[in-house]
PDB file of C-alpha atoms in Angstrom:
ATOM      1  CA  GLN A   1     -73.560  73.013 -41.699  1.00 89.00           C
ATOM      2  CA  VAL A   2     -75.941  72.362 -38.832  1.00 95.00           C
ATOM      3  CA  GLN A   3     -75.083  70.696 -35.534  1.00 97.00           C
ATOM      4  CA  LEU A   4     -77.674  69.061 -33.325  1.00 98.00           C
ATOM      5  CA  VAL A   5     -77.129  68.103 -29.704  1.00 97.00           C
ATOM      6  CA  GLU A   6     -79.698  66.097 -27.770  1.00 97.00           C
ATOM      7  CA  SER A   7     -79.983  66.010 -23.975  1.00 97.00           C
ATOM      8  CA  GLY A   8     -82.438  64.929 -21.324  1.00 98.00           C
ATOM      9  CA  GLY A   9     -82.413  61.181 -21.660  1.00 97.00           C
ATOM     10  CA  GLY A  10     -82.222  58.861 -18.670  1.00 97.00           C
ATOM     11  CA  LEU A  11     -83.841  56.088 -16.681  1.00 98.00           C
ATOM     12  CA  VAL A  12     -87.450  56.400 -15.666  1.00 98.00           C
ATOM     13  CA  GLN A  13     -90.141  54.068 -14.342  1.00 98.00           C
ATOM     14  CA  ALA A  14     -93.118  53.136 -16.432  1.00 98.00           C
ATOM     15  CA  GLY A  15     -95.757  55.869 -16.271  1.00 98.00           C
ATOM     16  CA  GLY A  16     -93.132  58.525 -15.719  1.00 98.00           C
ATOM     17  CA  SER A  17     -92.132  61.470 -17.852  1.00 98.00           C
ATOM     18  CA  LEU A  18     -89.009  62.842 -19.502  1.00 98.00           C
ATOM     19  CA  ARG A  19     -88.299  65.923 -21.611  1.00 98.00           C
ATOM     20  CA  LEU A  20     -85.691  65.701 -24.324  1.00 98.00           C
ATOM     21  CA  SER A  21     -84.066  68.783 -25.843  1.00 98.00           C
ATOM     22  CA  CYS A  22     -82.376  69.251 -29.191  1.00 98.00           C
ATOM     23  CA  ALA A  23     -80.210  72.335 -29.530  1.00 98.00           C
ATOM     24  CA  ALA A  24     -79.392  73.334 -33.067  1.00 97.00           C
ATOM     25  CA  SER A  25     -76.474  75.512 -34.126  1.00 95.00           C
ATOM     26  CA  GLY A  26     -74.717  76.549 -37.314  1.00 93.00           C
ATOM     27  CA  ARG A  27     -74.831  79.465 -39.692  1.00 91.00           C
ATOM     28  CA  THR A  28     -77.376  77.859 -42.014  1.00 90.00           C
ATOM     29  CA  PHE A  29     -79.901  76.796 -39.372  1.00 92.00           C
ATOM     30  CA  SER A  30     -83.099  78.830 -39.281  1.00 91.00           C
ATOM     31  CA  SER A  31     -86.615  78.736 -37.962  1.00 92.00           C
ATOM     32  CA  GLU A  32     -87.688  77.364 -41.405  1.00 91.00           C
ATOM     33  CA  HIS A  33     -85.911  74.115 -40.761  1.00 95.00           C
ATOM     34  CA  ALA A  34     -88.100  71.142 -40.046  1.00 96.00           C
ATOM     35  CA  MET A  35     -87.103  69.049 -37.069  1.00 97.00           C
ATOM     36  CA  GLY A  36     -87.933  65.484 -36.224  1.00 97.00           C
ATOM     37  CA  TRP A  37     -87.389  62.874 -33.511  1.00 98.00           C
ATOM     38  CA  PHE A  38     -86.614  59.301 -34.330  1.00 98.00           C
ATOM     39  CA  ARG A  39     -85.751  56.369 -32.061  1.00 98.00           C
ATOM     40  CA  GLN A  40     -83.912  53.129 -32.372  1.00 98.00           C
ATOM     41  CA  ALA A  41     -84.310  50.186 -30.009  1.00 97.00           C
ATOM     42  CA  PRO A  42     -81.701  47.365 -29.882  1.00 93.00           C
ATOM     43  CA  GLY A  43     -82.021  45.118 -32.907  1.00 95.00           C
ATOM     44  CA  LYS A  44     -84.593  47.305 -34.571  1.00 97.00           C
ATOM     45  CA  GLU A  45     -84.566  49.915 -37.329  1.00 97.00           C
ATOM     46  CA  ARG A  46     -84.681  53.603 -36.547  1.00 98.00           C
ATOM     47  CA  GLU A  47     -88.307  54.684 -36.528  1.00 98.00           C
ATOM     48  CA  PHE A  48     -90.171  57.944 -36.775  1.00 98.00           C
ATOM     49  CA  VAL A  49     -91.559  59.433 -33.556  1.00 98.00           C
ATOM     50  CA  THR A  50     -92.645  62.959 -34.304  1.00 98.00           C
ATOM     51  CA  TYR A  51     -92.016  66.000 -36.565  1.00 96.00           C
ATOM     52  CA  ILE A  52     -92.438  69.716 -36.364  1.00 97.00           C
ATOM     53  CA  SER A  53     -92.275  71.947 -39.399  1.00 94.00           C
ATOM     54  CA  GLY A  54     -90.605  75.297 -39.868  1.00 91.00           C
ATOM     55  CA  ILE A  55     -92.265  78.395 -38.505  1.00 90.00           C
ATOM     56  CA  THR A  56     -94.145  79.290 -41.729  1.00 89.00           C
ATOM     57  CA  ILE A  57     -95.910  75.952 -42.172  1.00 86.00           C
ATOM     58  CA  ASN A  58     -96.392  75.451 -38.429  1.00 85.00           C
ATOM     59  CA  SER A  59     -97.498  71.816 -38.248  1.00 93.00           C
ATOM     60  CA  THR A  60     -96.732  68.682 -36.263  1.00 96.00           C
ATOM     61  CA  ASN A  61     -97.231  64.980 -36.704  1.00 97.00           C
ATOM     62  CA  TYR A  62     -96.845  61.900 -34.520  1.00 98.00           C
ATOM     63  CA  ALA A  63     -96.381  58.176 -34.860  1.00 98.00           C
ATOM     64  CA  ASP A  64     -99.517  56.324 -33.733  1.00 98.00           C
ATOM     65  CA  SER A  65     -97.566  54.645 -30.956  1.00 98.00           C
ATOM     66  CA  VAL A  66     -96.843  57.943 -29.181  1.00 98.00           C
ATOM     67  CA  LYS A  67     -99.905  60.012 -30.111  1.00 98.00           C
ATOM     68  CA  GLY A  68    -101.540  61.475 -27.026  1.00 98.00           C
ATOM     69  CA  ARG A  69     -98.489  60.743 -24.859  1.00 98.00           C
ATOM     70  CA  PHE A  70     -95.669  62.705 -26.493  1.00 98.00           C
ATOM     71  CA  ALA A  71     -95.588  66.330 -27.538  1.00 98.00           C
ATOM     72  CA  ILE A  72     -93.090  68.144 -29.751  1.00 98.00           C
ATOM     73  CA  SER A  73     -92.473  71.850 -29.518  1.00 97.00           C
ATOM     74  CA  ARG A  74     -89.737  74.305 -30.350  1.00 96.00           C
ATOM     75  CA  ASP A  75     -88.382  77.612 -29.119  1.00 96.00           C
ATOM     76  CA  HIS A  76     -87.280  79.513 -32.220  1.00 94.00           C
ATOM     77  CA  GLY A  77     -85.389  82.080 -30.191  1.00 94.00           C
ATOM     78  CA  LYS A  78     -83.227  79.341 -28.667  1.00 96.00           C
ATOM     79  CA  ASN A  79     -83.062  77.166 -31.835  1.00 96.00           C
ATOM     80  CA  THR A  80     -84.166  74.279 -29.648  1.00 97.00           C
ATOM     81  CA  ALA A  81     -86.773  71.590 -30.106  1.00 97.00           C
ATOM     82  CA  TYR A  82     -88.285  69.683 -27.222  1.00 98.00           C
ATOM     83  CA  LEU A  83     -89.909  66.264 -26.895  1.00 98.00           C
ATOM     84  CA  GLN A  84     -92.130  65.958 -23.836  1.00 98.00           C
ATOM     85  CA  MET A  85     -92.733  62.281 -23.120  1.00 98.00           C
ATOM     86  CA  ASN A  86     -95.480  61.314 -20.709  1.00 98.00           C
ATOM     87  CA  SER A  87     -96.956  57.953 -19.643  1.00 98.00           C
ATOM     88  CA  LEU A  88     -93.770  56.254 -20.704  1.00 98.00           C
ATOM     89  CA  ARG A  89     -93.814  52.524 -21.396  1.00 98.00           C
ATOM     90  CA  PRO A  90     -91.024  49.943 -21.439  1.00 97.00           C
ATOM     91  CA  GLU A  91     -91.450  49.714 -25.209  1.00 97.00           C
ATOM     92  CA  ASP A  92     -90.439  53.375 -25.457  1.00 98.00           C
ATOM     93  CA  THR A  93     -86.919  52.342 -24.461  1.00 98.00           C
ATOM     94  CA  ALA A  94     -84.514  53.375 -27.235  1.00 98.00           C
ATOM     95  CA  VAL A  95     -81.875  55.806 -28.295  1.00 98.00           C
ATOM     96  CA  TYR A  96     -83.665  58.961 -29.371  1.00 98.00           C
ATOM     97  CA  TYR A  97     -82.262  61.015 -32.228  1.00 98.00           C
ATOM     98  CA  CYS A  98     -83.022  64.558 -33.297  1.00 98.00           C
ATOM     99  CA  ALA A  99     -82.925  65.350 -37.016  1.00 98.00           C
ATOM    100  CA  SER A 100     -83.286  68.412 -39.187  1.00 97.00           C
ATOM    101  CA  THR A 101     -83.660  69.492 -42.774  1.00 96.00           C
ATOM    102  CA  ASP A 102     -84.208  72.748 -44.669  1.00 92.00           C
ATOM    103  CA  LYS A 103     -86.800  71.112 -46.953  1.00 89.00           C
ATOM    104  CA  ALA A 104     -90.121  72.854 -46.657  1.00 83.00           C
ATOM    105  CA  ILE A 105     -92.046  69.892 -48.035  1.00 84.00           C
ATOM    106  CA  LEU A 106     -90.848  66.440 -47.050  1.00 88.00           C
ATOM    107  CA  ARG A 107     -91.871  62.889 -46.300  1.00 94.00           C
ATOM    108  CA  TYR A 108     -91.332  63.556 -42.623  1.00 95.00           C
ATOM    109  CA  ARG A 109     -91.629  59.913 -41.575  1.00 96.00           C
ATOM    110  CA  ASP A 110     -88.758  58.960 -43.881  1.00 96.00           C
ATOM    111  CA  ARG A 111     -85.396  59.331 -42.135  1.00 96.00           C
ATOM    112  CA  SER A 112     -83.624  59.742 -45.507  1.00 96.00           C
ATOM    113  CA  GLU A 113     -85.358  63.104 -45.861  1.00 96.00           C
ATOM    114  CA  TYR A 114     -83.341  64.591 -43.034  1.00 97.00           C
ATOM    115  CA  ASP A 115     -79.907  66.066 -43.623  1.00 96.00           C
ATOM    116  CA  TYR A 116     -78.585  66.512 -40.126  1.00 97.00           C
ATOM    117  CA  TRP A 117     -78.618  64.234 -37.086  1.00 98.00           C
ATOM    118  CA  GLY A 118     -77.642  64.454 -33.458  1.00 98.00           C
ATOM    119  CA  GLN A 119     -75.627  61.863 -31.596  1.00 97.00           C
ATOM    120  CA  GLY A 120     -78.627  60.442 -29.774  1.00 97.00           C
ATOM    121  CA  THR A 121     -79.687  60.222 -26.159  1.00 98.00           C
ATOM    122  CA  GLN A 122     -80.633  57.010 -24.322  1.00 98.00           C
ATOM    123  CA  VAL A 123     -84.105  56.664 -22.810  1.00 98.00           C
ATOM    124  CA  THR A 124     -84.721  53.617 -20.612  1.00 98.00           C
ATOM    125  CA  VAL A 125     -88.144  52.854 -19.163  1.00 98.00           C
ATOM    126  CA  SER A 126     -88.247  50.242 -16.460  1.00 98.00           C
ATOM    127  CA  SER A 127     -91.355  48.162 -15.724  1.00 94.00           C
TER     128      SER A 127
END
């Protein structure tokens, strides 16, 4: 089993920045696990934000809505993924979820591809 715990959410003004963290634990978690961030705004479906592959493949991908503003990274030694969010907009307001899977090849924008999820952290951007 893998446990994921997000942190770093909060309230920020438009144009501001936040950094989210996702700490992974569990005997089966490894640097080969892919990790993703999704978000869900009130009344909307959970949507893909960004993805980072395991250490061997070493790739990232972003939703068009956050490209150039958000950056995903991970510290393999700490089993932690980060989401640096800059130039935040009110439409970025949502609960942000971290997810993980041991699949090497996956449809990373599809939330059903991920096996493990965190509890979510609220991000609110005021105008």
